[in-house]
Amino acid sequence: MYKITASLLFIFAFFINSFAQQPDKLNASQIHHAVQKLNFLGSVLYVAAHPDDENTRLISYMSNHVKARTAYLSLTRGDGGQNLIGPEIRELLGVIRTQELLAARRTDGGEQRFTRANDFGYSKHPDETLAIWNKEQVLSDVVLAIRQFKPDIIINRFNHRNPGSTHGHHTSSAMLSLEAFDLANNKNIYPEQVKKYGAWQPKREFFNTSWWFYGSQEKFDAADKSNLLSFDVGVYYPSKGLSNNEVAALASSKHLCQGFGRLTQRGSQTEYVELLKGDLPKDKSNIFDGIDTSWNRVKNGNFIYSVLNKVETEFNFQNPAAHLSELMSARELIQTLDNEHWKTIKTKEIDAIIEACAGLYLEASATAPTSSPGEQIEINLEVLNRSASNIELTSYLISTNKTANLKAQKLNTNEKFNFNETVSISEETKPTTPYWLEQKGSLGMYTVEDKSLIGKPETPRALTVDFNLKINGKPLTITKNVVYRYSKPDKGELYRPFEIIPEVSAKVSKKVIIFENDQQKEIPVIVRAGRDNVEGVIKMDYPKDWNVYPKQQKIEIANKGQEQTVIFTVIPPKNQSEGILSPIVTIGDKDYNKELIEIDYEHIPFQTVLLPSESKIVRLDIKKKGENIAYIEGAGDVVPESLEQIGYNVITLKPEDITTEKLSNFDAVVVGIRAYNTVEALKFKQDILFDFVANGGNMIVQYNTSHRVKVKNIAPYSLTLSRDRVTDEFAEVKLLEPKHELMNYPNKITTKDFNGWTQERGLYFPNKWAKEFTPMLAMSDKGESTKKGSLLVAKHGKGHYIYTGLSFFREFPAGVSGAYRLFANMLSIGKGDISNTLDIKN
């Protein structure tokens, strides 16, 4: 029985992943569920700070059980976290997490919204958070979300009353939500919003509490719950064949880059919400108690209800098309509503239901995944009526055209019609890219010039098609984005978004280029054509004290998608220096300085991102000892590539390759970030690694979290991990052992080497360690005790074991000189003659 259940669950999960990018094709049960939601006029807005903060159990419960329109407002896109599935960090990680949130909402039935706040990394206090974010702008975005979505209920994920006890972003999200609850109905606050969306007063605001916020289950059981509502979110949905908790687990498992893939759960489970504002419902199991969520909520809504209630109660699961006449009549009545908010929402909902009931298949597929401004693209339109209903395609309008193509084509049952169109992409069409990345932002905020885009999860598609229909003689327009549909022999049918890209883009092959001496390097630049027959020239923009030749080179690319690599020789200055190297391609009278980045993971739609094409060049005053480095991968970083930049030979070892014989070929072993959290097989390799150190090798272990450590001993001596961290990248760093070999050989390390660090000093420092360890650095965030666990070194036999929570995985991609110099010392310790250095501790 277990094997059957597990197999069915795997098939369902595979179905969700494989078809996540395909258009929705609702079955009869899903249509009936949509009709039930159509007859519910109530909304819930869930508010938190990051992707993965949301409680998918409660979102799914509100959407699927209560039938409320439910949305998650994530203040940030999660740009400041780590990526467990690939190399993308910062802005690109935010793009991935945005799409993972959208995938989660497609699973749990919610909608997704954002503010312009940039996730700049961990923050210990909301005062720090709101100083880095532009509080006024983020608050205005939260108010905007409330005015646009018009929720009856707001639920905060976090507690606004305990600043400093958790992530500052978390507390800030609750504080801003609470403030926005009162401001949203004030017509004098952000009046430009009021003109467009009106003011709005939510009825109630809650805090999604649990025993965790009370410190223990015992304390929660003893607490006064008179102000709390509770729901059993473990309900079972026969139409889905899944419980609410199973749906929620599938949704949260979309957060793969954060390692949230998990087993589904079943059975009864209680969620609690604490009333913060508004009146307490008399029925504490009904969050909407006392709020009219029927069609009576809108003027003349009773007429709509009289039609739609019959559809819901007498739904024909065998032939949903039997309801088309009633649905079209209800749609006409919805168009007469004077409540524009519900009119817009319910029109969108009923249109999707009508399309599904009719078995309509409407698709606009381009013959290529991309096109450039000024180019022509072929589009195939497929129109199919799979019901016996009287449906006519009167015309279709492609968004690039001014006039519709008239057809007056009767759509006979199951008779497919294809129309081919050649579309010209206007020269003024903007390339497809996440709108929040179009302009340079700040540490805490994204810049969005088009205010109409604020809050949207992604950029609206540039190319759409309106299919103008008549159903039983009544007009209906259904709009579809143009997509690219294709197949692969080993994958089957696949979809990806159709996107507009520049006619040419260029990138330097490496984002950081380190010059460990004053010798020139040949730097390849890759130029990619977005259309056929690209001709132009490329030159480099570079710092004044550097030299690049030749000054420019010719570009000739015959075919769209083809790449040409050109080589520039870059000559660094004699002394330490850094700057930006940027390729500029000129085609005719237009300059292009953007890099086209493609993000391709199976669990999210294909993404193209345009960012400034820039690489940091660093002339580094650095010395090193040792040559061969073994690298054991953890959660993913660019440390191996970075070490290669300064002349090391780096070999990545899989756990099965970690043997005494193989390690004898290396001077040092570096363990990747969170390796002891993610690589279970390492628990069998620790003794081999410690023996390598005892025999004279160096072992550097980068940060791990204290939660779910998969090895018994992460060090040859006692070492206790904690949640200690220093988030202020400008925090003062004190050298505790300035005469220690690690601080002097082969590079003299001073406090200047900690200038220019990004996002943080480090994270998850040990807070207890054996006497064999020597702490090298002391640092702290403002108002906190000094932390000494960021860099610990211990002699073990003939070699050295080093544990570090310093954020090298962030500093290397940012080209921070001091980070490279310090890491070189860590690799070189014990490898050279230091007899001439006075008073050096070892």
mmCIF file of C-alpha atoms in Angstrom, residues 383-723:
data_model
loop_
_atom_site.group_PDB
_atom_site.id
_atom_site.type_symbol
_atom_site.label_atom_id
_atom_site.label_comp_id
_atom_site.label_asym_id
_atom_site.label_seq_id
_atom_site.Cartn_x
_atom_site.Cartn_y
_atom_site.Cartn_z
ATOM 1 C CA VAL A 383 -8.612 28.113 -31.899
ATOM 2 C CA LEU A 384 -10.675 25.124 -30.844
ATOM 3 C CA ASN A 385 -14.173 24.725 -29.391
ATOM 4 C CA ARG A 386 -14.441 21.347 -27.685
ATOM 5 C CA SER A 387 -18.074 21.759 -26.638
ATOM 6 C CA ALA A 388 -21.348 21.564 -28.576
ATOM 7 C CA SER A 389 -22.066 25.213 -27.815
ATOM 8 C CA ASN A 390 -22.740 27.932 -30.352
ATOM 9 C CA ILE A 391 -19.423 29.793 -30.442
ATOM 10 C CA GLU A 392 -18.042 32.108 -33.113
ATOM 11 C CA LEU A 393 -14.623 33.710 -33.504
ATOM 12 C CA THR A 394 -15.536 37.187 -34.699
ATOM 13 C CA SER A 395 -11.976 38.541 -34.844
ATOM 14 C CA TYR A 396 -8.603 38.603 -33.133
ATOM 15 C CA LEU A 397 -6.383 41.546 -32.319
ATOM 16 C CA ILE A 398 -2.626 41.256 -31.913
ATOM 17 C CA SER A 399 -1.286 43.883 -29.529
ATOM 18 C CA THR A 400 1.211 45.155 -32.108
ATOM 19 C CA ASN A 401 -1.582 45.938 -34.570
ATOM 20 C CA LYS A 402 -4.068 48.818 -34.598
ATOM 21 C CA THR A 403 -6.942 46.909 -36.203
ATOM 22 C CA ALA A 404 -8.404 43.455 -35.578
ATOM 23 C CA ASN A 405 -8.402 40.633 -38.092
ATOM 24 C CA LEU A 406 -12.047 39.932 -38.907
ATOM 25 C CA LYS A 407 -12.967 36.257 -39.145
ATOM 26 C CA ALA A 408 -16.679 35.579 -38.405
ATOM 27 C CA GLN A 409 -15.651 31.938 -38.115
ATOM 28 C CA LYS A 410 -18.163 29.526 -36.600
ATOM 29 C CA LEU A 411 -16.298 27.176 -34.273
ATOM 30 C CA ASN A 412 -17.768 23.765 -34.907
ATOM 31 C CA THR A 413 -17.359 21.147 -32.216
ATOM 32 C CA ASN A 414 -13.764 19.894 -32.003
ATOM 33 C CA GLU A 415 -12.828 21.452 -35.351
ATOM 34 C CA LYS A 416 -9.439 23.103 -35.013
ATOM 35 C CA PHE A 417 -8.643 26.362 -36.773
ATOM 36 C CA ASN A 418 -5.129 27.681 -37.283
ATOM 37 C CA PHE A 419 -4.243 31.189 -38.406
ATOM 38 C CA ASN A 420 -0.714 32.301 -39.196
ATOM 39 C CA GLU A 421 0.336 35.904 -38.788
ATOM 40 C CA THR A 422 3.561 37.778 -39.371
ATOM 41 C CA VAL A 423 4.052 40.328 -36.619
ATOM 42 C CA SER A 424 6.414 43.300 -36.722
ATOM 43 C CA ILE A 425 7.981 44.203 -33.403
ATOM 44 C CA SER A 426 8.113 47.970 -33.090
ATOM 45 C CA GLU A 427 11.481 49.655 -32.639
ATOM 46 C CA GLU A 428 10.026 51.251 -29.487
ATOM 47 C CA THR A 429 9.174 47.922 -27.851
ATOM 48 C CA LYS A 430 11.074 47.550 -24.597
ATOM 49 C CA PRO A 431 13.075 44.337 -24.088
ATOM 50 C CA THR A 432 11.662 41.836 -21.605
ATOM 51 C CA THR A 433 13.288 42.072 -18.191
ATOM 52 C CA PRO A 434 12.093 42.284 -14.594
ATOM 53 C CA TYR A 435 10.769 45.826 -14.322
ATOM 54 C CA TRP A 436 12.346 46.403 -10.891
ATOM 55 C CA LEU A 437 15.807 45.822 -12.392
ATOM 56 C CA GLU A 438 15.518 48.284 -15.263
ATOM 57 C CA GLN A 439 16.974 51.150 -13.230
ATOM 58 C CA LYS A 440 19.765 51.133 -10.694
ATOM 59 C CA GLY A 441 18.371 51.008 -7.172
ATOM 60 C CA SER A 442 19.881 51.485 -3.745
ATOM 61 C CA LEU A 443 20.947 49.035 -1.057
ATOM 62 C CA GLY A 444 17.448 49.028 0.378
ATOM 63 C CA MET A 445 15.116 49.936 -2.486
ATOM 64 C CA TYR A 446 14.420 49.141 -6.102
ATOM 65 C CA THR A 447 13.708 52.033 -8.458
ATOM 66 C CA VAL A 448 10.487 51.724 -10.463
ATOM 67 C CA GLU A 449 9.815 54.632 -12.807
ATOM 68 C CA ASP A 450 6.483 53.315 -14.089
ATOM 69 C CA LYS A 451 4.336 53.636 -10.969
ATOM 70 C CA SER A 452 1.610 51.449 -12.468
ATOM 71 C CA LEU A 453 3.946 48.467 -12.127
ATOM 72 C CA ILE A 454 4.575 48.824 -8.383
ATOM 73 C CA GLY A 455 3.424 45.712 -6.573
ATOM 74 C CA LYS A 456 3.108 43.500 -9.650
ATOM 75 C CA PRO A 457 4.965 40.196 -9.383
ATOM 76 C CA GLU A 458 6.426 40.366 -12.886
ATOM 77 C CA THR A 459 6.593 42.512 -15.996
ATOM 78 C CA PRO A 460 3.473 42.343 -18.205
ATOM 79 C CA ARG A 461 4.159 40.621 -21.516
ATOM 80 C CA ALA A 462 4.788 42.830 -24.537
ATOM 81 C CA LEU A 463 2.948 40.657 -27.058
ATOM 82 C CA THR A 464 -0.644 39.493 -26.483
ATOM 83 C CA VAL A 465 -3.630 38.440 -28.594
ATOM 84 C CA ASP A 466 -7.295 39.303 -27.935
ATOM 85 C CA PHE A 467 -9.595 36.534 -29.153
ATOM 86 C CA ASN A 468 -12.983 38.187 -29.742
ATOM 87 C CA LEU A 469 -15.753 35.610 -29.521
ATOM 88 C CA LYS A 470 -19.503 35.298 -29.445
ATOM 89 C CA ILE A 471 -21.030 32.627 -27.232
ATOM 90 C CA ASN A 472 -24.715 32.108 -27.876
ATOM 91 C CA GLY A 473 -24.598 35.464 -29.637
ATOM 92 C CA LYS A 474 -23.082 37.334 -26.677
ATOM 93 C CA PRO A 475 -19.623 38.903 -26.946
ATOM 94 C CA LEU A 476 -16.624 37.741 -24.927
ATOM 95 C CA THR A 477 -12.945 38.655 -25.287
ATOM 96 C CA ILE A 478 -10.225 36.366 -23.977
ATOM 97 C CA THR A 479 -6.648 37.644 -23.952
ATOM 98 C CA LYS A 480 -3.652 35.332 -24.232
ATOM 99 C CA ASN A 481 0.052 36.038 -23.920
ATOM 100 C CA VAL A 482 2.108 34.922 -26.892
ATOM 101 C CA VAL A 483 4.196 31.910 -25.846
ATOM 102 C CA TYR A 484 6.762 29.632 -27.408
ATOM 103 C CA ARG A 485 5.640 25.990 -27.599
ATOM 104 C CA TYR A 486 8.153 23.345 -28.591
ATOM 105 C CA SER A 487 9.188 19.802 -27.816
ATOM 106 C CA LYS A 488 12.251 17.781 -26.913
ATOM 107 C CA PRO A 489 12.597 14.056 -27.521
ATOM 108 C CA ASP A 490 13.494 13.398 -23.880
ATOM 109 C CA LYS A 491 11.023 15.920 -22.394
ATOM 110 C CA GLY A 492 7.964 16.040 -24.632
ATOM 111 C CA GLU A 493 5.913 19.227 -25.066
ATOM 112 C CA LEU A 494 7.389 22.289 -23.411
ATOM 113 C CA TYR A 495 6.459 25.936 -23.035
ATOM 114 C CA ARG A 496 8.436 29.060 -22.308
ATOM 115 C CA PRO A 497 7.485 32.721 -22.385
ATOM 116 C CA PHE A 498 7.973 34.630 -25.626
ATOM 117 C CA GLU A 499 10.359 37.469 -24.906
ATOM 118 C CA ILE A 500 11.742 40.600 -26.527
ATOM 119 C CA ILE A 501 15.531 40.853 -26.399
ATOM 120 C CA PRO A 502 17.992 43.482 -27.716
ATOM 121 C CA GLU A 503 19.449 43.014 -31.178
ATOM 122 C CA VAL A 504 22.825 42.491 -29.505
ATOM 123 C CA SER A 505 24.162 41.926 -26.012
ATOM 124 C CA ALA A 506 27.622 41.400 -24.609
ATOM 125 C CA LYS A 507 29.226 39.996 -21.488
ATOM 126 C CA VAL A 508 32.673 39.561 -20.056
ATOM 127 C CA SER A 509 33.085 35.895 -19.245
ATOM 128 C CA LYS A 510 33.889 36.567 -15.558
ATOM 129 C CA LYS A 511 32.171 39.000 -13.197
ATOM 130 C CA VAL A 512 35.355 39.569 -11.176
ATOM 131 C CA ILE A 513 38.816 39.458 -12.720
ATOM 132 C CA ILE A 514 41.721 39.384 -10.313
ATOM 133 C CA PHE A 515 45.218 40.469 -11.391
ATOM 134 C CA GLU A 516 47.543 39.040 -8.719
ATOM 135 C CA ASN A 517 50.449 40.951 -10.281
ATOM 136 C CA ASP A 518 51.029 43.576 -12.978
ATOM 137 C CA GLN A 519 51.017 41.097 -15.861
ATOM 138 C CA GLN A 520 48.469 41.638 -18.629
ATOM 139 C CA LYS A 521 45.605 39.211 -19.238
ATOM 140 C CA GLU A 522 43.596 38.345 -22.293
ATOM 141 C CA ILE A 523 39.915 38.802 -21.477
ATOM 142 C CA PRO A 524 37.266 37.144 -23.667
ATOM 143 C CA VAL A 525 34.060 39.060 -24.343
ATOM 144 C CA ILE A 526 31.058 37.171 -25.679
ATOM 145 C CA VAL A 527 28.717 39.031 -28.039
ATOM 146 C CA ARG A 528 25.315 37.493 -28.769
ATOM 147 C CA ALA A 529 23.032 38.374 -31.665
ATOM 148 C CA GLY A 530 19.331 38.887 -31.008
ATOM 149 C CA ARG A 531 18.563 38.903 -34.728
ATOM 150 C CA ASP A 532 20.143 37.814 -38.014
ATOM 151 C CA ASN A 533 22.966 39.749 -39.707
ATOM 152 C CA VAL A 534 24.354 41.827 -36.877
ATOM 153 C CA GLU A 535 27.266 44.089 -37.811
ATOM 154 C CA GLY A 536 28.962 46.667 -35.648
ATOM 155 C CA VAL A 537 31.923 47.374 -33.400
ATOM 156 C CA ILE A 538 32.758 46.685 -29.772
ATOM 157 C CA LYS A 539 34.935 48.691 -27.415
ATOM 158 C CA MET A 540 35.647 48.659 -23.697
ATOM 159 C CA ASP A 541 35.025 51.211 -20.998
ATOM 160 C CA TYR A 542 37.692 50.907 -18.264
ATOM 161 C CA PRO A 543 39.394 52.862 -15.430
ATOM 162 C CA LYS A 544 41.882 55.594 -16.301
ATOM 163 C CA ASP A 545 44.916 53.907 -14.723
ATOM 164 C CA TRP A 546 44.344 50.707 -16.723
ATOM 165 C CA ASN A 547 44.925 50.022 -20.421
ATOM 166 C CA VAL A 548 42.958 47.922 -22.907
ATOM 167 C CA TYR A 549 43.786 47.110 -26.525
ATOM 168 C CA PRO A 550 42.769 47.021 -29.270
ATOM 169 C CA LYS A 551 40.580 50.082 -28.785
ATOM 170 C CA GLN A 552 37.727 48.492 -30.731
ATOM 171 C CA GLN A 553 36.949 45.392 -32.770
ATOM 172 C CA LYS A 554 34.506 44.522 -35.506
ATOM 173 C CA ILE A 555 31.441 42.384 -34.859
ATOM 174 C CA GLU A 556 29.838 40.266 -37.593
ATOM 175 C CA ILE A 557 27.259 37.629 -36.624
ATOM 176 C CA ALA A 558 25.157 35.972 -39.308
ATOM 177 C CA ASN A 559 22.517 34.147 -37.303
ATOM 178 C CA LYS A 560 20.165 35.018 -34.453
ATOM 179 C CA GLY A 561 21.291 33.387 -31.218
ATOM 180 C CA GLN A 562 24.838 32.925 -32.480
ATOM 181 C CA GLU A 563 27.744 34.202 -30.390
ATOM 182 C CA GLN A 564 31.064 35.747 -31.317
ATOM 183 C CA THR A 565 33.944 35.873 -28.865
ATOM 184 C CA VAL A 566 36.458 38.696 -29.105
ATOM 185 C CA ILE A 567 39.622 39.001 -27.039
ATOM 186 C CA PHE A 568 40.798 42.205 -25.399
ATOM 187 C CA THR A 569 44.149 42.523 -23.672
ATOM 188 C CA VAL A 570 43.820 44.223 -20.294
ATOM 189 C CA ILE A 571 46.923 45.740 -18.685
ATOM 190 C CA PRO A 572 46.696 46.530 -14.950
ATOM 191 C CA PRO A 573 48.587 49.316 -13.195
ATOM 192 C CA LYS A 574 51.704 48.615 -11.140
ATOM 193 C CA ASN A 575 49.960 49.282 -7.840
ATOM 194 C CA GLN A 576 46.790 47.994 -6.234
ATOM 195 C CA SER A 577 43.709 49.342 -8.018
ATOM 196 C CA GLU A 578 40.188 48.361 -8.934
ATOM 197 C CA GLY A 579 37.409 49.501 -11.214
ATOM 198 C CA ILE A 580 34.760 48.439 -13.715
ATOM 199 C CA LEU A 581 35.319 46.919 -17.151
ATOM 200 C CA SER A 582 32.290 47.286 -19.409
ATOM 201 C CA PRO A 583 31.840 46.271 -23.078
ATOM 202 C CA ILE A 584 29.893 48.619 -25.365
ATOM 203 C CA VAL A 585 28.585 47.348 -28.694
ATOM 204 C CA THR A 586 27.619 49.915 -31.350
ATOM 205 C CA ILE A 587 25.177 48.915 -34.110
ATOM 206 C CA GLY A 588 24.476 51.822 -36.442
ATOM 207 C CA ASP A 589 23.770 54.789 -34.183
ATOM 208 C CA LYS A 590 22.768 52.702 -31.124
ATOM 209 C CA ASP A 591 24.985 51.645 -28.223
ATOM 210 C CA TYR A 592 24.268 48.465 -26.235
ATOM 211 C CA ASN A 593 25.813 47.868 -22.823
ATOM 212 C CA LYS A 594 23.531 45.202 -21.349
ATOM 213 C CA GLU A 595 24.178 41.551 -20.645
ATOM 214 C CA LEU A 596 21.447 39.029 -21.435
ATOM 215 C CA ILE A 597 21.179 36.523 -18.588
ATOM 216 C CA GLU A 598 19.066 33.387 -18.908
ATOM 217 C CA ILE A 599 17.705 31.510 -15.895
ATOM 218 C CA ASP A 600 16.516 28.011 -16.705
ATOM 219 C CA TYR A 601 15.164 25.712 -14.001
ATOM 220 C CA GLU A 602 12.429 23.149 -14.553
ATOM 221 C CA HIS A 603 10.264 24.252 -11.607
ATOM 222 C CA ILE A 604 9.852 27.854 -12.821
ATOM 223 C CA PRO A 605 9.297 29.493 -16.222
ATOM 224 C CA PHE A 606 12.348 30.363 -18.294
ATOM 225 C CA GLN A 607 13.556 33.873 -17.428
ATOM 226 C CA THR A 608 15.592 36.442 -19.359
ATOM 227 C CA VAL A 609 17.146 39.288 -17.419
ATOM 228 C CA LEU A 610 18.970 42.325 -18.751
ATOM 229 C CA LEU A 611 21.589 43.830 -16.448
ATOM 230 C CA PRO A 612 24.436 46.269 -17.063
ATOM 231 C CA SER A 613 27.331 44.343 -18.582
ATOM 232 C CA GLU A 614 30.025 44.997 -16.013
ATOM 233 C CA SER A 615 32.945 43.130 -14.521
ATOM 234 C CA LYS A 616 35.022 44.266 -11.600
ATOM 235 C CA ILE A 617 38.757 44.307 -12.315
ATOM 236 C CA VAL A 618 41.106 44.210 -9.341
ATOM 237 C CA ARG A 619 44.874 44.680 -9.355
ATOM 238 C CA LEU A 620 45.620 42.890 -6.132
ATOM 239 C CA ASP A 621 48.716 43.093 -3.986
ATOM 240 C CA ILE A 622 48.693 39.433 -2.988
ATOM 241 C CA LYS A 623 51.126 36.628 -2.233
ATOM 242 C CA LYS A 624 50.347 32.957 -1.682
ATOM 243 C CA LYS A 625 51.888 29.599 -0.861
ATOM 244 C CA GLY A 626 50.719 26.192 -1.950
ATOM 245 C CA GLU A 627 49.231 25.315 -5.308
ATOM 246 C CA ASN A 628 46.679 22.520 -5.193
ATOM 247 C CA ILE A 629 43.368 22.965 -3.409
ATOM 248 C CA ALA A 630 40.606 20.393 -2.950
ATOM 249 C CA TYR A 631 37.133 21.891 -2.764
ATOM 250 C CA ILE A 632 34.153 20.092 -1.232
ATOM 251 C CA GLU A 633 30.900 21.618 -2.462
ATOM 252 C CA GLY A 634 28.172 22.670 -0.087
ATOM 253 C CA ALA A 635 25.141 24.792 -0.871
ATOM 254 C CA GLY A 636 26.804 26.508 -3.825
ATOM 255 C CA ASP A 637 29.173 29.459 -4.163
ATOM 256 C CA VAL A 638 31.890 30.786 -6.467
ATOM 257 C CA VAL A 639 34.795 30.249 -4.089
ATOM 258 C CA PRO A 640 36.533 27.655 -6.337
ATOM 259 C CA GLU A 641 36.474 29.977 -9.362
ATOM 260 C CA SER A 642 37.648 32.847 -7.186
ATOM 261 C CA LEU A 643 40.645 30.894 -5.891
ATOM 262 C CA GLU A 644 41.550 29.948 -9.447
ATOM 263 C CA GLN A 645 41.637 33.662 -10.245
ATOM 264 C CA ILE A 646 44.549 34.156 -7.858
ATOM 265 C CA GLY A 647 46.507 31.243 -9.274
ATOM 266 C CA TYR A 648 45.426 28.185 -7.324
ATOM 267 C CA ASN A 649 44.711 24.863 -8.988
ATOM 268 C CA VAL A 650 41.312 23.915 -7.574
ATOM 269 C CA ILE A 651 39.803 20.443 -7.906
ATOM 270 C CA THR A 652 36.244 19.775 -6.749
ATOM 271 C CA LEU A 653 35.918 16.521 -4.825
ATOM 272 C CA LYS A 654 32.716 14.552 -4.407
ATOM 273 C CA PRO A 655 32.278 12.770 -1.068
ATOM 274 C CA GLU A 656 33.198 9.429 -2.623
ATOM 275 C CA ASP A 657 36.479 10.962 -3.832
ATOM 276 C CA ILE A 658 37.584 11.926 -0.322
ATOM 277 C CA THR A 659 40.241 9.308 0.370
ATOM 278 C CA THR A 660 43.610 9.478 2.082
ATOM 279 C CA GLU A 661 45.348 8.724 -1.206
ATOM 280 C CA LYS A 662 43.600 11.490 -3.151
ATOM 281 C CA LEU A 663 43.980 14.082 -0.400
ATOM 282 C CA SER A 664 47.749 13.491 -0.363
ATOM 283 C CA ASN A 665 47.908 15.443 -3.646
ATOM 284 C CA PHE A 666 46.584 18.666 -2.087
ATOM 285 C CA ASP A 667 48.004 21.432 0.070
ATOM 286 C CA ALA A 668 44.624 22.366 1.519
ATOM 287 C CA VAL A 669 40.980 21.349 1.605
ATOM 288 C CA VAL A 670 38.210 23.956 1.541
ATOM 289 C CA VAL A 671 34.715 22.946 2.614
ATOM 290 C CA GLY A 672 31.898 24.921 0.922
ATOM 291 C CA ILE A 673 29.197 26.865 2.714
ATOM 292 C CA ARG A 674 26.642 24.743 4.567
ATOM 293 C CA ALA A 675 28.272 21.527 3.381
ATOM 294 C CA TYR A 676 27.675 19.928 6.769
ATOM 295 C CA ASN A 677 23.989 20.901 6.500
ATOM 296 C CA THR A 678 23.446 19.575 2.981
ATOM 297 C CA VAL A 679 25.872 16.705 2.262
ATOM 298 C CA GLU A 680 24.995 13.705 4.389
ATOM 299 C CA ALA A 681 27.887 11.573 3.129
ATOM 300 C CA LEU A 682 30.422 13.863 4.810
ATOM 301 C CA LYS A 683 29.643 12.253 8.172
ATOM 302 C CA PHE A 684 31.634 9.248 6.923
ATOM 303 C CA LYS A 685 34.597 11.369 5.777
ATOM 304 C CA GLN A 686 35.469 13.509 8.781
ATOM 305 C CA ASP A 687 38.155 11.197 10.176
ATOM 306 C CA ILE A 688 39.872 11.119 6.776
ATOM 307 C CA LEU A 689 39.800 14.915 6.590
ATOM 308 C CA PHE A 690 41.124 15.314 10.142
ATOM 309 C CA ASP A 691 43.940 12.851 9.354
ATOM 310 C CA PHE A 692 44.796 14.976 6.327
ATOM 311 C CA VAL A 693 45.215 17.950 8.668
ATOM 312 C CA ALA A 694 47.245 15.965 11.170
ATOM 313 C CA ASN A 695 49.618 14.945 8.377
ATOM 314 C CA GLY A 696 50.330 18.570 7.461
ATOM 315 C CA GLY A 697 47.423 19.752 5.362
ATOM 316 C CA ASN A 698 45.220 22.791 5.933
ATOM 317 C CA MET A 699 41.457 22.481 6.239
ATOM 318 C CA ILE A 700 39.187 25.505 5.935
ATOM 319 C CA VAL A 701 35.537 25.063 6.832
ATOM 320 C CA GLN A 702 33.141 27.832 5.818
ATOM 321 C CA TYR A 703 29.940 28.619 7.679
ATOM 322 C CA ASN A 704 27.239 26.113 8.554
ATOM 323 C CA THR A 705 24.009 26.639 10.436
ATOM 324 C CA SER A 706 23.576 25.028 13.831
ATOM 325 C CA HIS A 707 20.315 23.473 12.633
ATOM 326 C CA ARG A 708 20.422 20.042 10.975
ATOM 327 C CA VAL A 709 24.160 19.478 11.106
ATOM 328 C CA LYS A 710 24.738 16.093 9.484
ATOM 329 C CA VAL A 711 28.130 15.299 11.051
ATOM 330 C CA LYS A 712 28.894 14.485 14.673
ATOM 331 C CA ASN A 713 32.039 16.603 14.889
ATOM 332 C CA ILE A 714 32.681 19.447 12.477
ATOM 333 C CA ALA A 715 36.163 20.016 13.929
ATOM 334 C CA PRO A 716 38.880 17.873 15.515
ATOM 335 C CA TYR A 717 38.230 19.763 18.771
ATOM 336 C CA SER A 718 35.067 20.884 20.500
ATOM 337 C CA LEU A 719 33.279 23.624 18.548
ATOM 338 C CA THR A 720 29.723 24.849 19.097
ATOM 339 C CA LEU A 721 27.893 26.710 16.337
ATOM 340 C CA SER A 722 25.448 29.490 17.177
ATOM 341 C CA ARG A 723 23.274 32.068 15.489
#
